[in-house]
Amino acid sequence: LINPLVLSMILATVIIGTMMVMTSSHWLMVWIGFEMNMLAIIPILMKRHNPRSTEAATKYFLTQATASMLLMLAIIINLLYSSQWTVMNLHNPLSSMIITLAMAMKLGLSPFHFWVPEVTQGIPLSSGLILLTWQKLAPLTILCMIAPCINHHIILSMSLASILIGGWGGLNQTQLRKIMAYSSIAHMGWMTAVLTYNTTMTLLNLFIYILMTLTTFMLFIMNSSTTTLMLSHAWNKMPLITLSTLIIMLSLGGLPPLTGFLPKWMIIQEITKNGNIMMATLMAITALLNLYFYMRLAYATSLTMFPTTNNMKIKWQLENTKKMTYLSPLIITSTMTLPLAPMMML
């Protein structure tokens, strides 16, 4: 495992890289921030030295490097066209299209989604958590900054494809990390769908998505669960976690009256208000695919007892429940914030 001092330096670099992207108004600084972030995240992905994590880190590096190369190409085209490096002034259509594609690659939007399930499956749960939450901040910030210049039809097509693939891809999975990866692809689709209409809505969805994903991964890490079968044995050890997983899964699926329903509701409302009723209908229908595999996980976790060789059925009485103290506020916020909707709509 990594030396704690080295790990803290690496994590600091990841954070600084993202912060540079989010706060810079100069394209070169944005590009440098992306590079710092990418190079620092690779040792975190390879915390466990095995061929699987090496392969995952290599796949991640190749896609992110390609996206950075496309980003630099778009920056140079924009520079030749407008003679300036300011992030907000992106009036060249070719340049804005290439940047949109580069950010889609970095986010794992369809049709550049192939790396997300592969990389997430090959790395530890804690690294997967960083990959599916923190790593989404920088590309989405750039997309929000250039939202007025983005080609509306391209971003909507990619969003709809992502929601569809995020739903379909997760249907035949039993590996929890792959399920979370496909869930991430679908959520990114929802975020980018509303991007050209209302960037605030995108950021609200991002915040709620990070909150729910963080809670889910922490529950998986506490259980040491990586497959549906392992998750189904959790009731034996920690019934409270089993119940929490049930509610979080339904919230991730966007079932009212839980928190996960809030961004979906507001995004559908925003898209419908802008007259794009067909898009909103298709998104609502394809979201049912996601709900299906979350329901399956909820069913496996808390509504059935899978065959087990463990005869001690009250193991949970011997478990230390102190871990739940810091999870409780996360579970409450990621399931019960729907009543705050009127405040958010302001």
C-alpha angles and dihedrals in degrees: 000000000000120000108255092235092051090045092053090050091049092048090047089053091050090051094044091048092053092044090052091054092047097048105034124100092188118086094218092056089048090053092047089050091054091049093049091049093048096048093046096048094057096074088048090055089049097050088126110053103222133122092254095059092042089054091047092050091048092051090048093048094049095050094043092046090051090050091049090050091052089047091054090048090053092047091052092047089051091047092052090047100045106015094228140094100216114134096216096053101074103140099144107100094208092050093048091049093051091048090050090053092046092052090046088056091049092049095043095241116166129294086032094046099105096098096053102074092037095051095041092050093051098053135066119272093252092054089045089056091056092044094052098041117023095033091060094060101075100047092044091050090054091048090051091049094052095036095118090056098045119113102251097210096049094051093045092049091050091047094052092046090050093051090049095047092042088057099040096042094055095051098083098037128112095172109096095211092055091047090053090047093054089044088054091052090052093047091050087053091055091048096050093043091069094036098100092044103044125356092191089064090052091053092047090052090048092052093049092044091052091048094051095042091049091052093046094049092047090053090050092048092050089051093040084227121161100156136044090248093055089048091052090060092055095091086068092060106028119011091180091059089048091056091045091051090052093054095041091051091053090047091051089051089056099245116165133268090030128092095257090066092060100073092041091051094048094044093050089048092050094048092046091049088056091055098252096124096152092057092049091049093050091048092050092049095047090048086068089069089061091046089054096060093042088053089051090053091047089050093049092046104045114002101057139039110228118208110278135179092212110107095187102089098175098055089129091072088067096046123102108245096188089102089070093066095079093037095055097076090046092051092048094049094045093053110027110041097098092104087064090066096102090054092050092048089061 
